[in-house]
Structures are given as C-alpha cells and as structure tokens.
mmCIF file of C-alpha atoms in Angstrom:
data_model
loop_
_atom_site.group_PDB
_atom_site.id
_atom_site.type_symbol
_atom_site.label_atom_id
_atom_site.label_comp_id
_atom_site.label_asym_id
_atom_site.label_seq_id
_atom_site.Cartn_x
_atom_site.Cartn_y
_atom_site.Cartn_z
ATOM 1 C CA UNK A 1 -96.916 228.906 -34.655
ATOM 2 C CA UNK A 2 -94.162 229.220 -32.255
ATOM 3 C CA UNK A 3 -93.535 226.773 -29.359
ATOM 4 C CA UNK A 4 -92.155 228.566 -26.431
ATOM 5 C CA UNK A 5 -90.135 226.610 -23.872
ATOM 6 C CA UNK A 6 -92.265 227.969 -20.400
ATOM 7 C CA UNK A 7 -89.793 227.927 -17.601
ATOM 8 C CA UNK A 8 -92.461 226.502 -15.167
ATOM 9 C CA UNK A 9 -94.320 224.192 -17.559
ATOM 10 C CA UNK A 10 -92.200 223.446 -20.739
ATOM 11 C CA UNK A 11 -93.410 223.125 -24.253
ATOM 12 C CA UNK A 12 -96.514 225.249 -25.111
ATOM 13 C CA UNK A 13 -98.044 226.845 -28.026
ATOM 14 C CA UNK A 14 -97.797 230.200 -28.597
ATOM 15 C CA UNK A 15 -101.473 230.945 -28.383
ATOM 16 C CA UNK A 16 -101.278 230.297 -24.700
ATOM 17 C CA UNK A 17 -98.810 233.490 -23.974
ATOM 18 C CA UNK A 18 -98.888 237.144 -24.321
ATOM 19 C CA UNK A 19 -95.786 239.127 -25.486
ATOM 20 C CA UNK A 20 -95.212 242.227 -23.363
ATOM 21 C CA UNK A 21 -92.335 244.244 -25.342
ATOM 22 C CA UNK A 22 -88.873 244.450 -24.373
ATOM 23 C CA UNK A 23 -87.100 243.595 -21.740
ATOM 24 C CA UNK A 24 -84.111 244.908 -19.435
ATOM 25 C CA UNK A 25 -86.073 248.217 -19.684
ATOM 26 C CA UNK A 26 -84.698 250.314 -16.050
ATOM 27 C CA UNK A 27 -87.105 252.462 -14.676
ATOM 28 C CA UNK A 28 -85.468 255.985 -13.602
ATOM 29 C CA UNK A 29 -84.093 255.930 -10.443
ATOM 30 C CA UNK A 30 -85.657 259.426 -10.013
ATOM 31 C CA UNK A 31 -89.043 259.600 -12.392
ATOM 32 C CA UNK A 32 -89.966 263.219 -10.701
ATOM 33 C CA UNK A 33 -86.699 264.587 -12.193
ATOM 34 C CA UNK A 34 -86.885 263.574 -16.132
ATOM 35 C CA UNK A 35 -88.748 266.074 -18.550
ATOM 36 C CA UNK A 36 -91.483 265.103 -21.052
ATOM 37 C CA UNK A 37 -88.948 264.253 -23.597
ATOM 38 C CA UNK A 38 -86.956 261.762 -21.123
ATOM 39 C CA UNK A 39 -90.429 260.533 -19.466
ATOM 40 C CA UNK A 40 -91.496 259.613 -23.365
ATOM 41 C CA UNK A 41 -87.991 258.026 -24.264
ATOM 42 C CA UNK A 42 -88.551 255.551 -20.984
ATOM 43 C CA UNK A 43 -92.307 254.694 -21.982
ATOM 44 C CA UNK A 44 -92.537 254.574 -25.671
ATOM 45 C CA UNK A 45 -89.183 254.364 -27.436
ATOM 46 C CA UNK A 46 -87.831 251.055 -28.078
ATOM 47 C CA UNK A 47 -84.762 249.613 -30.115
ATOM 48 C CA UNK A 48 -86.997 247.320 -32.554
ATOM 49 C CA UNK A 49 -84.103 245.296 -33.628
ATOM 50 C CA UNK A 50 -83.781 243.426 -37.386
ATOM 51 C CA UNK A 51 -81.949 240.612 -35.461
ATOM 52 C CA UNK A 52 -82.019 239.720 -31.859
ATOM 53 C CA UNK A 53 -84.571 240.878 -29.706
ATOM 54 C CA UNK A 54 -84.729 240.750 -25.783
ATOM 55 C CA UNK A 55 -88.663 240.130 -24.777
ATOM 56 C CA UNK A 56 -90.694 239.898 -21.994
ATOM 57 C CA UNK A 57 -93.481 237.605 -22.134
ATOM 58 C CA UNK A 58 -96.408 236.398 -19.887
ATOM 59 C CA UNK A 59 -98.004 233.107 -19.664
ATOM 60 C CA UNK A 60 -101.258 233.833 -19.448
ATOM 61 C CA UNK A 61 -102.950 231.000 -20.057
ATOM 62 C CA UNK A 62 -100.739 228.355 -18.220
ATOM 63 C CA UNK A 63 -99.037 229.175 -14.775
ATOM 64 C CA UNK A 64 -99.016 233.285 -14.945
ATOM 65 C CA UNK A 65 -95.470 233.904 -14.506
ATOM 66 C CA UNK A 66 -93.202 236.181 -16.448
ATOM 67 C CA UNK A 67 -90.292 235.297 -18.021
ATOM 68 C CA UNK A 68 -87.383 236.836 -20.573
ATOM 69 C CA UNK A 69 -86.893 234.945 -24.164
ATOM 70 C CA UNK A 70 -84.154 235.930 -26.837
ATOM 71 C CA UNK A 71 -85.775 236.011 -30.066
ATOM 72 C CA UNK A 72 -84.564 236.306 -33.755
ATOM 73 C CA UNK A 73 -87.323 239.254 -35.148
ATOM 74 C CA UNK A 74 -86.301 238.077 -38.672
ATOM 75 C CA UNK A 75 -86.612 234.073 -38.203
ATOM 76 C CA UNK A 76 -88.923 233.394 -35.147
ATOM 77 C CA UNK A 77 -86.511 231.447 -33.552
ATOM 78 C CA UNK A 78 -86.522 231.377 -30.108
ATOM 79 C CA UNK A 79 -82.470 231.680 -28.988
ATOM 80 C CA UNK A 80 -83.018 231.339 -25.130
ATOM 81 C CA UNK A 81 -85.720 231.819 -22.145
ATOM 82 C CA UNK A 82 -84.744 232.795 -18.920
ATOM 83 C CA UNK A 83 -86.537 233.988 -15.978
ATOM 84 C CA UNK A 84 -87.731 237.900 -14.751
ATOM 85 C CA UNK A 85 -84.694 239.486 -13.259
ATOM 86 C CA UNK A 86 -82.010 237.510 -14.515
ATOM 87 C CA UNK A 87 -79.098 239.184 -16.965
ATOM 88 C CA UNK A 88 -79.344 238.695 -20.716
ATOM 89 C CA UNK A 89 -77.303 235.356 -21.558
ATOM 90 C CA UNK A 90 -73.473 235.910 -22.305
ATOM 91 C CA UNK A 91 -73.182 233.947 -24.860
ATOM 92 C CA UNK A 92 -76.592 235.914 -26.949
ATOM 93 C CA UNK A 93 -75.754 239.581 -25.172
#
C-alpha cells in the first residue's frame, strides 16, 4: 500500500484517496473550434508513461482537496506532491 504525503493532513494510506489521471492537462482555449478528432485527443488520450508520471489525485476520505503527486509507474514511489495549479517541480520536469 502506498502512503501518500496529503498536503493538508500528512501521512495517509492510500485507501483514503482517489487517483484522478493526469495532470497539467489544458483545456482548449476555444472548445467550439476543435473537431471530433481534437475534442477526443483532449478527453481520452493520455501519455501513460513507463517512468514518471504527473497525477492528479483527490482526498476523498480526509480533507477533500486536490493535489498533484510525481509518481514512478514502474516502482510506486511517490517522487513529489504539490498542490492544484502549481508547475511540475524543476528538478522531476
């Protein structure tokens, strides 16, 4: 099981949070203009890195807030959290 280092409350299992894909995702500036191929490429396609993945991840059974963790897909280990908004760290990115 993973422990995930909650920005707002600190150590907690993994059972207590939801993952919720990846993150740094932009929506279009102008969703009215993009065909069906570039509407699908925003909602459904995904990198899927073997490596280092950027998430998004909810804690949704602790205080509710969102937050950003750097994950190795291959090894579980978490590299970094940091909160909604912020930029991917520079020394991970």
């Amino acid at each position: 099981m993973l422990l995930i280092d909650c920005p707002n409350c600190g150590p907690r299992e993994e059972s207590e949070f939801r993952p919720a894909g990846e993150a740094h995702i932009a929506r279009p500036e102008d969703p009215q203009a993009l065909d069906d191929e570039q509407w699908a490429r925003y909602l459904y396609y995904r990198t899927n890195p073997k490596g280092l993945q950027f998430e998004r991840w909810h804690h949704f059974y602790g205080c509710r807030q969102w937050f950003n963790v750097a994950r190795d897909t291959v090894s579980h280990e978490i590299k970094a959290v940091y909160p909604m908004g912020a930029a991917k760290p520079k020394d991970l990115a």
